[in-house]
Structures are given as structure tokens and as C-alpha cells.
C-alpha positions as a LaTeX table, in Angstrom:
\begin{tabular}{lrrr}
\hline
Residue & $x$ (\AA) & $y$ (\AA) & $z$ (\AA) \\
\hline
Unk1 & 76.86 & 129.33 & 107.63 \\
Unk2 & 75.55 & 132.54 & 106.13 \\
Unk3 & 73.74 & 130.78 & 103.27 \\
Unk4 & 71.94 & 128.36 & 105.82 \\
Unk5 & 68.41 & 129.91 & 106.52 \\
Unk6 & 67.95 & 127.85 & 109.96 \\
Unk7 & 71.04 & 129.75 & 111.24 \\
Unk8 & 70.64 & 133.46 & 112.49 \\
Unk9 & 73.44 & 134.91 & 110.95 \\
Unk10 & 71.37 & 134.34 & 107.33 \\
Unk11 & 68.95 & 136.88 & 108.19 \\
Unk12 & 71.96 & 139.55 & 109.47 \\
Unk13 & 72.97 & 142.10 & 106.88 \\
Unk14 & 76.27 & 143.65 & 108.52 \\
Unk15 & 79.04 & 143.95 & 105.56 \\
Unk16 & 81.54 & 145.29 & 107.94 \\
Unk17 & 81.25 & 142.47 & 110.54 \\
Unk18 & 80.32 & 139.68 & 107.87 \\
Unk19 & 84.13 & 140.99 & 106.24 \\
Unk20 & 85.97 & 140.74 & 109.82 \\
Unk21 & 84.80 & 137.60 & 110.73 \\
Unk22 & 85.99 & 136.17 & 107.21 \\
Unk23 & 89.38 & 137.79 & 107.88 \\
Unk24 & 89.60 & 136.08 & 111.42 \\
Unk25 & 88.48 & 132.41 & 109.73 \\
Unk26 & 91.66 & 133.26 & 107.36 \\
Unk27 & 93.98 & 134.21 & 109.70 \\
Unk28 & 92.60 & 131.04 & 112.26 \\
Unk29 & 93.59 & 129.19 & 109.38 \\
Unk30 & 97.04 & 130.40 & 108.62 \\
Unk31 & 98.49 & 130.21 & 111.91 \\
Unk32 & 97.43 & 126.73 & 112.64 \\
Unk33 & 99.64 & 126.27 & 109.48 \\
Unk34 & 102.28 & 128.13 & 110.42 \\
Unk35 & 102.20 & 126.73 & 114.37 \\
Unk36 & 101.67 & 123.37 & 114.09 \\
Unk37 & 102.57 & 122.61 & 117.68 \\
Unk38 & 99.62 & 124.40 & 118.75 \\
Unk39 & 95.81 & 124.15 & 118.68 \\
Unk40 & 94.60 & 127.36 & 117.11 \\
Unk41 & 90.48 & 127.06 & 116.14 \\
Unk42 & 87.89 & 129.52 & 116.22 \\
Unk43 & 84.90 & 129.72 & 118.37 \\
Unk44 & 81.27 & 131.03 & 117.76 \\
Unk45 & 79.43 & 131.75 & 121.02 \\
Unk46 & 76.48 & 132.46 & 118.99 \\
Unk47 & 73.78 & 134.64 & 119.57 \\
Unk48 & 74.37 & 135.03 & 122.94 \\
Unk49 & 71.78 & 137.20 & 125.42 \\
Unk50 & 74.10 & 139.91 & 127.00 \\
Unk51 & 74.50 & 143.40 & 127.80 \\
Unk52 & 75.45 & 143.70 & 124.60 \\
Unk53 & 72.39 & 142.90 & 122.80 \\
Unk54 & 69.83 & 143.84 & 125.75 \\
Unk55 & 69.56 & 140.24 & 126.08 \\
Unk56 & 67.65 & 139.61 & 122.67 \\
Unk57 & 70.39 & 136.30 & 122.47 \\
Unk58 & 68.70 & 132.93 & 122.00 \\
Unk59 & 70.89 & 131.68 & 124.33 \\
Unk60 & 72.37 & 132.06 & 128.12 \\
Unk61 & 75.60 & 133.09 & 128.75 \\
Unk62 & 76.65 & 129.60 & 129.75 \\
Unk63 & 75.53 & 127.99 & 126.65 \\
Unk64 & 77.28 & 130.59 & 124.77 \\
Unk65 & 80.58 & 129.31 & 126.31 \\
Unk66 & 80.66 & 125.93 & 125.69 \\
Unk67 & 82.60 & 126.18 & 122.65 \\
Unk68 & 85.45 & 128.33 & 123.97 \\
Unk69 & 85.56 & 125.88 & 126.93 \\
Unk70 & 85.78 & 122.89 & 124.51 \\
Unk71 & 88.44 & 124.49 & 122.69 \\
Unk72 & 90.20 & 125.36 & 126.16 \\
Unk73 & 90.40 & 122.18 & 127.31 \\
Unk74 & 91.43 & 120.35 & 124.15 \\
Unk75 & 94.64 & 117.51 & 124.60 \\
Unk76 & 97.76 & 118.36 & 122.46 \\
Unk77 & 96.69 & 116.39 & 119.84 \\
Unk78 & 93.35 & 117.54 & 119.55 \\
Unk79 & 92.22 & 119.39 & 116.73 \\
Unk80 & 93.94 & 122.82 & 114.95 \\
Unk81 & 92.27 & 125.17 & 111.94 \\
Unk82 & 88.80 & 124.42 & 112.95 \\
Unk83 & 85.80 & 126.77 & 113.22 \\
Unk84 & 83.03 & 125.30 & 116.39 \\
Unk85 & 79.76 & 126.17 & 118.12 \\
Unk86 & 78.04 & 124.60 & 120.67 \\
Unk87 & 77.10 & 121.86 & 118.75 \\
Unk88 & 80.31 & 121.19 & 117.18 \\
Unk89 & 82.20 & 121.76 & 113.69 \\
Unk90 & 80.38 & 124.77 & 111.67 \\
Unk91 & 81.96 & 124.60 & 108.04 \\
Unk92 & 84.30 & 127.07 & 107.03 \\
\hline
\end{tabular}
């Protein structure tokens, strides 16, 4: 995702954060492993205009939620140790 120029976190040069979000990808990973019975996946809200950012985001609130609310709302068997966005699987 970071390598892909089309995608905004390319152009972001935040070791810190870049670092936490790999350790939180890891750990997603490892206790989908380790809890099979659940779903555990990550979401990316993306670049999302809030308070946060003075709403720079390229993209409302409510799109910036329709990952988590995929992942919400998943059936039992759905999916576990995945990363999404909006617009679906982001690779790992």
C-alpha cells in the first residue's frame, strides 16, 4: 500500500505511525490465528475529512465507515486476518 503511488499513504513520511500500523497488521494477524472462532480483520477508513485533519480528508465521514461497517456485519463464517478499505481487500 505504501509503495503504490495512486494511494495517499505513498506520499506520507511518518516513521512512527508507518511502524504502529505495521505492528497492528501483525498483531490482526496473530489473533485471527490464535481465535479462530472469531472474525478479527483490520479496517482502513482512509483519509477521512474530520476534526482531526481540519477536514483536508478526501472523503466524508460516511464513506470513511464503510469498511468498519462491512467488517461489523460480517456472518460467522465470513472472513478472519484480513486488512479492507472501502473498496475491499488492501494487501498486507
Amino acid at each position: 500500500m505504501t509503495q503504490d503511488p495512486q494511494r495517499y499513504e505513498s506520499q506520507v513520511c511518518l516513521p512512527l505511525y508507518c511502524a504502529s500500523k505495521s505492528a497492528l497488521t501483525m498483531l490482526t494477524l496473530q489473533y485471527a490465528r490464535a481465535l479462530p472462532a472469531f472474525r478479527i480483520n483490520a479496517a482502513d477508513p482512509g483519509y477521512t475529512a474530520t476534526d482531526l485533519n481540519a477536514h483536508r480528508g478526501l472523503q466524508t465521514v460516511e464513506e470513511g465507515t464503510d469498511a468498519i461497517i462491512r467488517l461489523a456485519t460480517l456472518p460467522p463464517d465470513g472472513p478472519t486476518g484480513t486488512f479492507v478499505d472501502r473498496h475491499g481487500l488492501v494487501p498486507w
